[in-house]
Short mmCIF file of N, CA and C and ligand atoms in Angstrom, two decimals:
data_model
loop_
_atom_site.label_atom_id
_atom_site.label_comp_id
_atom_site.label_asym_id
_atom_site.label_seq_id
_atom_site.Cartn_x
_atom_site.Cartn_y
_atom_site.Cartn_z
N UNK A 1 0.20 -18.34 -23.51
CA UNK A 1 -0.17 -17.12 -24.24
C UNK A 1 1.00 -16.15 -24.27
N UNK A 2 0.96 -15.32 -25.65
CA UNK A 2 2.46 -14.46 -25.61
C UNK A 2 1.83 -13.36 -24.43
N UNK A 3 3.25 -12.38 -24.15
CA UNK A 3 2.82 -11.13 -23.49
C UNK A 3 2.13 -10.12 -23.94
N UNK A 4 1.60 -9.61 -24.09
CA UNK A 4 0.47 -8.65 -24.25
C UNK A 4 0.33 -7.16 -23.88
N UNK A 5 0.39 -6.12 -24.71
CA UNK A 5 0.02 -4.76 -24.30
C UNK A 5 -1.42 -4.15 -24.90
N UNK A 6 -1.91 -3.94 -24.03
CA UNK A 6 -3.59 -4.28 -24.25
C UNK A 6 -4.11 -3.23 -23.33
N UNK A 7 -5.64 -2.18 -23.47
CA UNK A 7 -5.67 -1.31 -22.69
C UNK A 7 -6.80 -2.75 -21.40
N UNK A 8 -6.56 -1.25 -20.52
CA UNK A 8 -6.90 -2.11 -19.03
C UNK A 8 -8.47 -2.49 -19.15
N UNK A 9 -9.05 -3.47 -18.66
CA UNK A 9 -10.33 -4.05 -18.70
C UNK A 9 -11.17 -3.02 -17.44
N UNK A 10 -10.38 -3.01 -16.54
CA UNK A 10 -10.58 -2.48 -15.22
C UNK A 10 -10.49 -1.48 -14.44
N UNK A 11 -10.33 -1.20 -13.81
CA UNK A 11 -9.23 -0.10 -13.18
C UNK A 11 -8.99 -0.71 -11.62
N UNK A 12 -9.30 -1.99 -11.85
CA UNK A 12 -8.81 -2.85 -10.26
C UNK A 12 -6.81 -3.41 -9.87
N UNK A 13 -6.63 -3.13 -11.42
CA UNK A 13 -5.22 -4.01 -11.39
C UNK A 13 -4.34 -3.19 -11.00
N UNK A 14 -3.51 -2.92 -9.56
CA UNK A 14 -2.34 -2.71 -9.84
C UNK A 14 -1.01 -3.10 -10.78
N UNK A 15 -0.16 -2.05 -10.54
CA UNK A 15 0.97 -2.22 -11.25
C UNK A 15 2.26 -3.10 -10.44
N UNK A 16 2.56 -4.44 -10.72
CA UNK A 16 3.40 -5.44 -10.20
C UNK A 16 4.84 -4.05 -9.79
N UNK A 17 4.72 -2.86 -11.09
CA UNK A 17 6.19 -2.25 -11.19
C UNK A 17 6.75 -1.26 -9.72
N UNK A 18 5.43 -0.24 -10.01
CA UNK A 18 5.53 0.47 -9.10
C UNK A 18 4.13 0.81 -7.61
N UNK A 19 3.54 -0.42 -7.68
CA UNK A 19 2.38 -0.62 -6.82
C UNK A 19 1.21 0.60 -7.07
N UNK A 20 1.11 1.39 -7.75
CA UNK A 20 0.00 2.15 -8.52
C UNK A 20 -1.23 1.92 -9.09
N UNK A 21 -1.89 2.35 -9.36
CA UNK A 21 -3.24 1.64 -9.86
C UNK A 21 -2.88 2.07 -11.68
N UNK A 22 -3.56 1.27 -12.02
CA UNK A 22 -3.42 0.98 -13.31
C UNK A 22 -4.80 1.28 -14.09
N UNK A 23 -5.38 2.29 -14.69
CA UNK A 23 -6.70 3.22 -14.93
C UNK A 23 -7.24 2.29 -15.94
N UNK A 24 -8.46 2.12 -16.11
CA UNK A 24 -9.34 1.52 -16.56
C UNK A 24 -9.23 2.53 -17.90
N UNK A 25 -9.20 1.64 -19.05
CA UNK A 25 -8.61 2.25 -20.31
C UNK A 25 -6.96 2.76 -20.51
N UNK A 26 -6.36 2.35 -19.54
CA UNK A 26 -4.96 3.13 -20.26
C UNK A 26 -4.58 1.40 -20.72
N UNK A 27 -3.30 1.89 -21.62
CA UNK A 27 -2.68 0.64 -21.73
C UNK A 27 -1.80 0.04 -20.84
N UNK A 28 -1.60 -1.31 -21.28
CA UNK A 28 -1.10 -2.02 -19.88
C UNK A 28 -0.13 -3.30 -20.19
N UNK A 29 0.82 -3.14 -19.43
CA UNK A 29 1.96 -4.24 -20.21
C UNK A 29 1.34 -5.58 -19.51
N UNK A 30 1.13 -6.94 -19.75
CA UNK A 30 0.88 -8.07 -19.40
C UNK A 30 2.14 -9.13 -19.67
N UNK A 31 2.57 -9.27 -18.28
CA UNK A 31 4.04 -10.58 -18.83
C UNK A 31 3.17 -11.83 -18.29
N UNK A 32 3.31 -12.79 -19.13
CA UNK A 32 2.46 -13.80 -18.73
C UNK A 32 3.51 -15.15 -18.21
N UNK A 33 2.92 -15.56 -17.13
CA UNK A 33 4.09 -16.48 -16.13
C UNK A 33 3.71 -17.82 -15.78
N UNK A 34 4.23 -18.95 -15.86
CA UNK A 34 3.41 -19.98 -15.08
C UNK A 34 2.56 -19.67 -14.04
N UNK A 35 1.14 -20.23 -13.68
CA UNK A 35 0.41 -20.14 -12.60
C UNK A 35 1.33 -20.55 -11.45
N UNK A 36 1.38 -19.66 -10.15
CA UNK A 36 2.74 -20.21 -9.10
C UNK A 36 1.30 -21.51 -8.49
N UNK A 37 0.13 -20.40 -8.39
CA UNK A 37 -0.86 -21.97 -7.51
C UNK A 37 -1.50 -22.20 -8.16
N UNK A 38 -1.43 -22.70 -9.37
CA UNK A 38 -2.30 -24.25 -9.96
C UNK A 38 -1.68 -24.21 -11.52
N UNK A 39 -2.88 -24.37 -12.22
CA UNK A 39 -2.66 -24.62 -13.50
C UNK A 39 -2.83 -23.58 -14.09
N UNK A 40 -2.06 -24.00 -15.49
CA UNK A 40 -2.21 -22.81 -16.57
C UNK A 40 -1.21 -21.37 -16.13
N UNK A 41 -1.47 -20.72 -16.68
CA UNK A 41 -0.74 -19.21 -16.47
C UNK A 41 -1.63 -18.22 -15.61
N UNK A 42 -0.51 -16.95 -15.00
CA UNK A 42 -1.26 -15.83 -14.59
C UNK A 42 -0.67 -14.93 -15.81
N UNK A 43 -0.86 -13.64 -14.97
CA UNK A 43 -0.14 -12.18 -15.78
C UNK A 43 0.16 -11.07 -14.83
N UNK A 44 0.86 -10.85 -14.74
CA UNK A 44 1.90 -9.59 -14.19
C UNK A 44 1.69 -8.46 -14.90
N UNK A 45 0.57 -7.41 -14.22
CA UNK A 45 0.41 -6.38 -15.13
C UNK A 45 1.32 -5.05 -14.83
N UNK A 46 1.70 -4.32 -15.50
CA UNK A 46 2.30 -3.14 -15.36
C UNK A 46 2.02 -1.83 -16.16
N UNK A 47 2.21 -0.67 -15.60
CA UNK A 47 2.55 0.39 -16.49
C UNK A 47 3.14 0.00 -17.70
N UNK A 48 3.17 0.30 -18.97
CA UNK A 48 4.09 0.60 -20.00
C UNK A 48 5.01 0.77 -19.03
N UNK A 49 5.82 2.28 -19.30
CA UNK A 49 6.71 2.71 -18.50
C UNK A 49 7.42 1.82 -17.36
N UNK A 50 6.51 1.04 -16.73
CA UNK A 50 6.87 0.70 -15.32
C UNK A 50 7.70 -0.98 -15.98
N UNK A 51 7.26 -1.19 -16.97
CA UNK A 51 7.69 -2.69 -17.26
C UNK A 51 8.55 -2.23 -18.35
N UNK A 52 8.82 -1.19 -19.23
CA UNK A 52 9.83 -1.09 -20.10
C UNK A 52 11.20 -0.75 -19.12
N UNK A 53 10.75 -0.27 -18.20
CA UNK A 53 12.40 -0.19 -17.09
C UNK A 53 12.68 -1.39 -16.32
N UNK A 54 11.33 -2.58 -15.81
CA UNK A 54 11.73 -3.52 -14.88
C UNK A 54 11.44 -4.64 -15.23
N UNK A 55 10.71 -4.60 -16.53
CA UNK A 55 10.96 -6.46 -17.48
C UNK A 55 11.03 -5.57 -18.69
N UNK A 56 12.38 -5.81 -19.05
CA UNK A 56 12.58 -5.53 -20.24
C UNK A 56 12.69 -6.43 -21.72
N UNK A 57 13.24 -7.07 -21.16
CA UNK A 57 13.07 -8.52 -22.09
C UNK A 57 11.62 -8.64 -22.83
N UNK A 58 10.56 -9.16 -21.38
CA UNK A 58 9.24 -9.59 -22.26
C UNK A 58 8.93 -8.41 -22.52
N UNK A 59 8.77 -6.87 -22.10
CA UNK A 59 8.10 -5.99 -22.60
C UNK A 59 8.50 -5.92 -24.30
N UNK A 60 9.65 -6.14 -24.44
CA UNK A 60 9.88 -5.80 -25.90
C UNK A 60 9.78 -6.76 -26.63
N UNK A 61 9.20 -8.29 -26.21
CA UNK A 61 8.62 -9.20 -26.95
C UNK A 61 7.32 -8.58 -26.98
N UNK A 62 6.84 -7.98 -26.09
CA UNK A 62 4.88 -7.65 -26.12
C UNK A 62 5.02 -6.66 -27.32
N UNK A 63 5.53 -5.80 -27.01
CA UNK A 63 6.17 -4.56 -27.88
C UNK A 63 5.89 -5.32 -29.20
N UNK A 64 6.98 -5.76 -29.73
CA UNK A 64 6.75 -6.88 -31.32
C UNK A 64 7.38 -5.15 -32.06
N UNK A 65 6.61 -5.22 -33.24
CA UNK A 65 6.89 -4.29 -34.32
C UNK A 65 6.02 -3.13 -33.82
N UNK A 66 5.40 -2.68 -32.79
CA UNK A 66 4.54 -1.89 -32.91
C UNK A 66 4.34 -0.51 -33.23
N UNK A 67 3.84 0.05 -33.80
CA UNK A 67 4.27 1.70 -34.07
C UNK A 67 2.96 2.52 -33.52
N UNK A 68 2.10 1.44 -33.26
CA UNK A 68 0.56 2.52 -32.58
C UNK A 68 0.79 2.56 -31.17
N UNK A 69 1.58 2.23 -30.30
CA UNK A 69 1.60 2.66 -28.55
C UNK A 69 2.63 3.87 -28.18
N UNK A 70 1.41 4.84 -28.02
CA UNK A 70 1.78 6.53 -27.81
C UNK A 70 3.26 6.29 -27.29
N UNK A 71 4.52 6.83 -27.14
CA UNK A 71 5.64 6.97 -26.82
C UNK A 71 6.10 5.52 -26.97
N UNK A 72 5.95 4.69 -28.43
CA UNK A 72 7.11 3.90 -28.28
C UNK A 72 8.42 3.98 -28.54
N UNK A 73 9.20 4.77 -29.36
CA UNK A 73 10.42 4.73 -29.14
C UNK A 73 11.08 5.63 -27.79
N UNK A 74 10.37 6.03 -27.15
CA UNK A 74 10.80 6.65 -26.17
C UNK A 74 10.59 5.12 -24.87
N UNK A 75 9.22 4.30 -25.07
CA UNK A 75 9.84 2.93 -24.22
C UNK A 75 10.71 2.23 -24.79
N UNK A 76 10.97 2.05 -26.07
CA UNK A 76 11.77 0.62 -26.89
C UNK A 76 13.05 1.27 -26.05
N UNK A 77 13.36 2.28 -26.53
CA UNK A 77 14.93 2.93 -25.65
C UNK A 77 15.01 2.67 -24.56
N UNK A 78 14.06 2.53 -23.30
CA UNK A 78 14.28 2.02 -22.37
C UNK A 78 14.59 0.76 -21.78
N UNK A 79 13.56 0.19 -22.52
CA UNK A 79 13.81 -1.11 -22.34
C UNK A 79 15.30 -1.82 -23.08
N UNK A 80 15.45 -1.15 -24.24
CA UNK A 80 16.61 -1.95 -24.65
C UNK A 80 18.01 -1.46 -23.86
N UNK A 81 18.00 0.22 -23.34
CA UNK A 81 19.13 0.60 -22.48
C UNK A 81 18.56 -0.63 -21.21
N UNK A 82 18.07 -1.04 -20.70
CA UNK A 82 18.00 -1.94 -19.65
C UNK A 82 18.58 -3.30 -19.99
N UNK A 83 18.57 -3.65 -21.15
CA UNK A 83 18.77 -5.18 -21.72
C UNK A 83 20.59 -4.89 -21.59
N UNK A 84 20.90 -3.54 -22.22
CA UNK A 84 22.24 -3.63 -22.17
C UNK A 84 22.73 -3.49 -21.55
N UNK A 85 22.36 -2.94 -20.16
CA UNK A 85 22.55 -2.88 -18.79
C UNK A 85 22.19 -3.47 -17.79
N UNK A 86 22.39 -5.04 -17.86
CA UNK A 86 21.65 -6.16 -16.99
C UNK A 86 21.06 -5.19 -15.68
N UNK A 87 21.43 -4.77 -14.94
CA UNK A 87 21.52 -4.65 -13.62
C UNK A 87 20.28 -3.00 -13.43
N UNK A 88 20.31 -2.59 -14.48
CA UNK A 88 19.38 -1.42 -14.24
C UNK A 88 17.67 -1.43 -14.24
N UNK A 89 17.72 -2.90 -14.37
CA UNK A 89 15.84 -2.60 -14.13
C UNK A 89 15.81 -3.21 -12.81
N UNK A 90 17.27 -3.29 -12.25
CA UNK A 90 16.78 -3.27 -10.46
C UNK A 90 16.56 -2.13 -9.40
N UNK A 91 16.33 -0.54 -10.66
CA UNK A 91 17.00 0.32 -9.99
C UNK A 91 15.13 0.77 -9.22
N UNK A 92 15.08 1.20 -8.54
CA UNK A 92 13.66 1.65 -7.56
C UNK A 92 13.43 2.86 -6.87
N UNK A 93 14.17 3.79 -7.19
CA UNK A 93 14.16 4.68 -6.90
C UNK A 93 15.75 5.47 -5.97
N UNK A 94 15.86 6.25 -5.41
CA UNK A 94 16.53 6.62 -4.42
C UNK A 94 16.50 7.31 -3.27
N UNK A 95 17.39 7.49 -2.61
CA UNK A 95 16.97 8.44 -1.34
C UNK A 95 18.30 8.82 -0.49
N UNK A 96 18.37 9.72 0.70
CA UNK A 96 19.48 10.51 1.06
C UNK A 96 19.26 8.94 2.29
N UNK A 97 20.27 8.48 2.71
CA UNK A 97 20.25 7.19 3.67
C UNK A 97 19.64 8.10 4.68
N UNK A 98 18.24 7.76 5.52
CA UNK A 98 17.99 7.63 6.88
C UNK A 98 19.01 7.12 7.88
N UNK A 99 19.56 6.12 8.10
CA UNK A 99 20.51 6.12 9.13
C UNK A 99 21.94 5.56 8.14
N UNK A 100 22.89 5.06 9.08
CA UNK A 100 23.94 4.39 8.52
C UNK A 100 24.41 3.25 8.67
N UNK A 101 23.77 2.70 8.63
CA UNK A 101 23.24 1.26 8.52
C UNK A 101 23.65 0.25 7.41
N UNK A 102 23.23 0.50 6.53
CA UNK A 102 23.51 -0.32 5.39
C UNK A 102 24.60 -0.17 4.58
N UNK A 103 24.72 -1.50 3.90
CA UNK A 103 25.89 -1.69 3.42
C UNK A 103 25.71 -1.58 2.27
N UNK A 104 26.80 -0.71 0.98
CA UNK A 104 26.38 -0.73 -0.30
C UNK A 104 26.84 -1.86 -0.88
N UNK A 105 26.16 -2.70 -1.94
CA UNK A 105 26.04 -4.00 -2.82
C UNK A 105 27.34 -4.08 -3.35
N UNK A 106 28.11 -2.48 -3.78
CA UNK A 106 29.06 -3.06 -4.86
C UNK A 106 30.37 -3.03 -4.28
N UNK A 107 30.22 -1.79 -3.50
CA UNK A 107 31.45 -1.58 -2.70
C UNK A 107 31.88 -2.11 -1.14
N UNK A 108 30.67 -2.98 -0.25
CA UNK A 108 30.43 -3.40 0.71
C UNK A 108 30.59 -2.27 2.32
N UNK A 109 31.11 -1.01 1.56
CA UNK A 109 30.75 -0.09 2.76
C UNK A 109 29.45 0.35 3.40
N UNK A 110 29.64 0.83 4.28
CA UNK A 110 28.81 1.11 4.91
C UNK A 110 28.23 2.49 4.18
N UNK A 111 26.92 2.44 4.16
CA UNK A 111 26.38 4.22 3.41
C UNK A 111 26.18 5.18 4.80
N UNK A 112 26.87 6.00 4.02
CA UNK A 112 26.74 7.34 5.57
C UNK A 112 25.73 7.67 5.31
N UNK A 113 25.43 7.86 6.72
CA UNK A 113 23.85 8.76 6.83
C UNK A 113 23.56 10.06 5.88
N UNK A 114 22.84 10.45 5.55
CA UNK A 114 22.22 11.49 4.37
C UNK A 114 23.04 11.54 3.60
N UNK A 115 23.76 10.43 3.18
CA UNK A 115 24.39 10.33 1.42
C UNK A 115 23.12 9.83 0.86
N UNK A 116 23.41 10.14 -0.56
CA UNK A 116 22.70 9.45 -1.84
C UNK A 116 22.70 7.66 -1.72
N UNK A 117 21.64 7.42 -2.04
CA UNK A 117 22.04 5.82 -2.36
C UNK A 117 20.94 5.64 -3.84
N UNK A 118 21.26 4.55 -4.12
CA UNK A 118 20.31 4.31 -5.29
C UNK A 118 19.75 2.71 -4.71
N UNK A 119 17.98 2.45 -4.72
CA UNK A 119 17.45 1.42 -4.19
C UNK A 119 16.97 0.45 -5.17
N UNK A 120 17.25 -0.75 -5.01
CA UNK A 120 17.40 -2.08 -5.42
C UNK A 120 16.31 -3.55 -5.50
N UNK A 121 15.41 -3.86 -6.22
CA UNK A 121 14.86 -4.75 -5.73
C UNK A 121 15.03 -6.02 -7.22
N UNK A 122 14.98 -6.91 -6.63
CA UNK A 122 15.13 -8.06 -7.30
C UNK A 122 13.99 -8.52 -7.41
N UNK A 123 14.05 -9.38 -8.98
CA UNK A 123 12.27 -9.68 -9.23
C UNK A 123 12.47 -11.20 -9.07
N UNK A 124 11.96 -11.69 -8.17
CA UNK A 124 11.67 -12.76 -7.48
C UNK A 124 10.53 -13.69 -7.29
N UNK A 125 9.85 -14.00 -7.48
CA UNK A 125 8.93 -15.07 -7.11
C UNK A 125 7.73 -14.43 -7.60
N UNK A 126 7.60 -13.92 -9.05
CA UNK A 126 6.79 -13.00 -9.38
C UNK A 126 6.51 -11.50 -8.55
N UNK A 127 7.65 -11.16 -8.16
CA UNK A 127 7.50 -10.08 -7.59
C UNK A 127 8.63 -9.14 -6.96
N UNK A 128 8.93 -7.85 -7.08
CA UNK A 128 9.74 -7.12 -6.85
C UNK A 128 10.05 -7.29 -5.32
N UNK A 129 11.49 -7.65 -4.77
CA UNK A 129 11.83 -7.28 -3.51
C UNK A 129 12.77 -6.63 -3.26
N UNK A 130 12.73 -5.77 -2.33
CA UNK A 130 13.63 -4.69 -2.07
C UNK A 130 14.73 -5.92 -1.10
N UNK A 131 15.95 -5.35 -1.99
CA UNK A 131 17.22 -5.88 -2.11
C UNK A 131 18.42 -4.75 -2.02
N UNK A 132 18.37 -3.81 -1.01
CA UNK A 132 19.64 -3.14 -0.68
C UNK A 132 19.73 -1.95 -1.77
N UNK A 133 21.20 -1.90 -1.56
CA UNK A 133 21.44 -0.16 -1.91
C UNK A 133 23.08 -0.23 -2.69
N UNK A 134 22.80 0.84 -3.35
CA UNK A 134 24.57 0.90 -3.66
C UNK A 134 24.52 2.41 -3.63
N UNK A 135 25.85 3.07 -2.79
CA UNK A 135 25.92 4.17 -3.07
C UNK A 135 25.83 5.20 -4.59
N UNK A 136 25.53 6.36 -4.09
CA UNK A 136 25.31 6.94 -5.62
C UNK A 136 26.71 7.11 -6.44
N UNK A 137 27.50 7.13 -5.41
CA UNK A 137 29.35 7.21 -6.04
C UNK A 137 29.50 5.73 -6.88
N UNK A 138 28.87 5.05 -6.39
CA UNK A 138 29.25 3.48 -7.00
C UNK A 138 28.28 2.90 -7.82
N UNK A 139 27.15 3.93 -8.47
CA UNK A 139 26.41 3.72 -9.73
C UNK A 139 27.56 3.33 -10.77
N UNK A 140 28.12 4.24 -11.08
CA UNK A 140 28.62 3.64 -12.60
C UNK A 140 29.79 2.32 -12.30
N UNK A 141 30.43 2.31 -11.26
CA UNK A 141 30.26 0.56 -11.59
C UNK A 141 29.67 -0.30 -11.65
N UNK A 142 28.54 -0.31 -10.82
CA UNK A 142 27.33 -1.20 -10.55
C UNK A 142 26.58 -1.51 -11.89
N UNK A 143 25.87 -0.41 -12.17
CA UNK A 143 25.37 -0.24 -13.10
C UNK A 143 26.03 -0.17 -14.80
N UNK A 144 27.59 0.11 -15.10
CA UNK A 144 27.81 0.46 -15.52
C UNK A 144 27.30 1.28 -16.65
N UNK A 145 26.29 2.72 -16.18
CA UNK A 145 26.34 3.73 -16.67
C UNK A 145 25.41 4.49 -15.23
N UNK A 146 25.93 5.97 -15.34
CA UNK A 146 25.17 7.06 -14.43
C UNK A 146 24.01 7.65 -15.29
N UNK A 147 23.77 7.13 -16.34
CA UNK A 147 22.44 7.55 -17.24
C UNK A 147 21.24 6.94 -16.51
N UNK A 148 20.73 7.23 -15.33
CA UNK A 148 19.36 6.94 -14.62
C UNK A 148 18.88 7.42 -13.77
N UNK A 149 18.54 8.78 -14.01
CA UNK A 149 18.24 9.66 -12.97
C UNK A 149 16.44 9.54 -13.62
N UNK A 150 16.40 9.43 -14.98
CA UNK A 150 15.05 9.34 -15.17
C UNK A 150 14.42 7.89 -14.66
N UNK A 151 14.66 7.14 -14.54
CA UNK A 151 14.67 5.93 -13.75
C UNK A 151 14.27 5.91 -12.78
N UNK A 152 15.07 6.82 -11.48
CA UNK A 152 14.83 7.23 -10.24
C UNK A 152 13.69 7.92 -9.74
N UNK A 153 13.60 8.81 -10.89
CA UNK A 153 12.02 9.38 -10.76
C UNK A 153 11.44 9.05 -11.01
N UNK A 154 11.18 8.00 -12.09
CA UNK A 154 9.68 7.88 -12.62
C UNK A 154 9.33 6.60 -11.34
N UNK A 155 10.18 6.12 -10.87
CA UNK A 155 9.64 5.29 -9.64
C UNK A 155 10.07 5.99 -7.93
N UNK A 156 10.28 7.01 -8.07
CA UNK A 156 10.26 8.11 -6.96
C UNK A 156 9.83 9.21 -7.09
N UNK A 157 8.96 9.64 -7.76
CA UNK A 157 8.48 10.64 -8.39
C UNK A 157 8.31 11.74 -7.13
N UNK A 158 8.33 11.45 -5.90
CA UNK A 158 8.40 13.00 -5.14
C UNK A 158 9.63 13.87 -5.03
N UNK A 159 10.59 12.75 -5.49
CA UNK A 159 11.84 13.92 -6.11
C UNK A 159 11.94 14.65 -6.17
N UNK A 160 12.34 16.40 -5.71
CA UNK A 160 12.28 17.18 -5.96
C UNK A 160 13.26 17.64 -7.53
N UNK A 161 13.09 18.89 -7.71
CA UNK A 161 14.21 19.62 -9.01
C UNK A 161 15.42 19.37 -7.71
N UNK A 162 15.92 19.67 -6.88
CA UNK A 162 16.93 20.13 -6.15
C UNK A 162 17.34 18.94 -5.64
N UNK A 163 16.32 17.90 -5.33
CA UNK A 163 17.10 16.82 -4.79
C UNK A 163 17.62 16.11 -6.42
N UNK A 164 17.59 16.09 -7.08
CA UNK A 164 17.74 15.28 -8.72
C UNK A 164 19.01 15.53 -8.53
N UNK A 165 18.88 17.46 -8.62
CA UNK A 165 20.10 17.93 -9.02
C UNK A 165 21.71 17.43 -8.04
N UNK A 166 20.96 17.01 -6.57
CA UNK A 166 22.16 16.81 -5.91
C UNK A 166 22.74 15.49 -6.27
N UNK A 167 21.22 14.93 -6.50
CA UNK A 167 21.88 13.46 -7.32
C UNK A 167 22.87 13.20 -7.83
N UNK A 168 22.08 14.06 -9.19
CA UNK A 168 23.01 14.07 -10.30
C UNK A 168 24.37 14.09 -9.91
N UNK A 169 24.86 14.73 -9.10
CA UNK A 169 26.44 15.50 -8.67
C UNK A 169 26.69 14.38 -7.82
N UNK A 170 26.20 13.48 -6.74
CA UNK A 170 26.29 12.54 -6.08
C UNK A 170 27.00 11.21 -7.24
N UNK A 171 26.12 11.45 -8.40
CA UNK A 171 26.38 9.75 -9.23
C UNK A 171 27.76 10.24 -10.09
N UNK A 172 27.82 11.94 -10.15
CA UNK A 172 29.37 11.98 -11.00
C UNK A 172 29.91 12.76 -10.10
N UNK A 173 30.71 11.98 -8.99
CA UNK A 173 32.04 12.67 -7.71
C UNK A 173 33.00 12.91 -8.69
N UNK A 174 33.61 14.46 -8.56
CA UNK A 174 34.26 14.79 -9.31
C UNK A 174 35.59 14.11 -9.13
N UNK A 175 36.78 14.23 -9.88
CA UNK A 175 37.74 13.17 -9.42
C UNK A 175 38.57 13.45 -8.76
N UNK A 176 38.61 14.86 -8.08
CA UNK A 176 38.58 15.25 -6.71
C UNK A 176 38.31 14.47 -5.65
N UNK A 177 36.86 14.52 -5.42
CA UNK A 177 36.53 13.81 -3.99
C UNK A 177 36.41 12.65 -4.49
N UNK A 178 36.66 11.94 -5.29
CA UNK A 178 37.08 10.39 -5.53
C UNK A 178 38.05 9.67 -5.35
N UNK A 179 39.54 10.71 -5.18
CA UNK A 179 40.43 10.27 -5.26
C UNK A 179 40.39 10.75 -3.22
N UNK A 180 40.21 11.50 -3.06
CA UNK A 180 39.69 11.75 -1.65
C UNK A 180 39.34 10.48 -0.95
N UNK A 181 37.76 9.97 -1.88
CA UNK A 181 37.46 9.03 -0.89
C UNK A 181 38.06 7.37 -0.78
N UNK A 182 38.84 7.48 -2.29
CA UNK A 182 40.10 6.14 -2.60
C UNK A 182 41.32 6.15 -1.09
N UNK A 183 41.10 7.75 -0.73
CA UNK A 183 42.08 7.90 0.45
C UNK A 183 41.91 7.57 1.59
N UNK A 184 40.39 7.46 1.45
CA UNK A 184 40.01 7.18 2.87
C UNK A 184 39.63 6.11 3.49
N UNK A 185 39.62 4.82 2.49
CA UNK A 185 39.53 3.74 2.33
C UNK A 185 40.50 2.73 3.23
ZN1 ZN B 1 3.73 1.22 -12.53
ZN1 ZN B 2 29.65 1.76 -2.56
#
């Protein structure tokens, strides 16, 4: 069966995207997958929203021509900035690092404690796994673009205005403290 955007039957289904409940009557993205235990197919349901940022591909096959699903060119844009940006529907939110511990993906340093990082999960075995970090300085290589702060929120949504904003300034180091931290390397 193709993928499907269809309102919800239920209000039992979470969202595969961002583990949310998914309201009985809203609409609902369906990627449809081989059955992993038995026959036939399942479906991977999601937010709109939540599957135009983290399956982008099938969402915009479900999508098709459509012009009746409330904010579609505001998802088609997403999803297709994701297509052109392999690497950004792994993005899951962010956060100031709890300890210093981890190592960022692109640059293999270590993330200092209460820096920015941006969080990572890989879709795997029908399902999102959290897969590491890349600093917020090393978004735009990773990612190649710092255009995803709306990204960050809509799957971290306790974000504050003030923490965004430090973000924001975190993902563009002026070339000041860039050339700073090239020094310190
Ligand atoms: Zn969701
Ligand atoms: Zn890095």
């Amino acid at each position: 069966m193709p993928h499907v955007i269809e309102p919800a039957t239920s209000g039992r289904a979470k969202c595969r995207g961002c583990d949310g409940k998914i309201e009985k009557g809203e609409l609902r993205f369906g990627e449809r997958q081989p059955n992993a235990f038995g026959e036939g197919e399942m479906t991977l349901w999601f937010h709109l929203q939540c599957g135009a940022y983290k399956r982008p591909e099938p969402f915009l096959e479900a999508l098709g021509d459509a012009s009746d699903v409330p904010g579609v060119e505001t998802l088609r844009a997403a999803a297709e900035f994701g297509l052109a940006h392999r690497r950004l529907p792994r993005i899951n939110g962010a956060d100031r690092a709890p300890t210093g511990r981890a190592r960022c993906r692109r640059c293999l340093e270590l993330i200092e404690k209460d820096s920015w990082r941006v969080a990572l999960v890989f879709f795997e075995e029908y399902r999102f796994q959290p897969s590491g970090f890349v600093h917020a300085g090393c978004a735009r290589d990773y990612f190649g673009t710092v255009d995803i702060v709306d990204r960050v929120r809509h799957f971290k949504p306790k974000l504050t205005c003030a923490d965004l904003k430090e973000l924001r300034g975190a993902l563009n180091p002026t070339a000041g403290s860039r050339d700073r931290d090239l020094r310190a390397l």
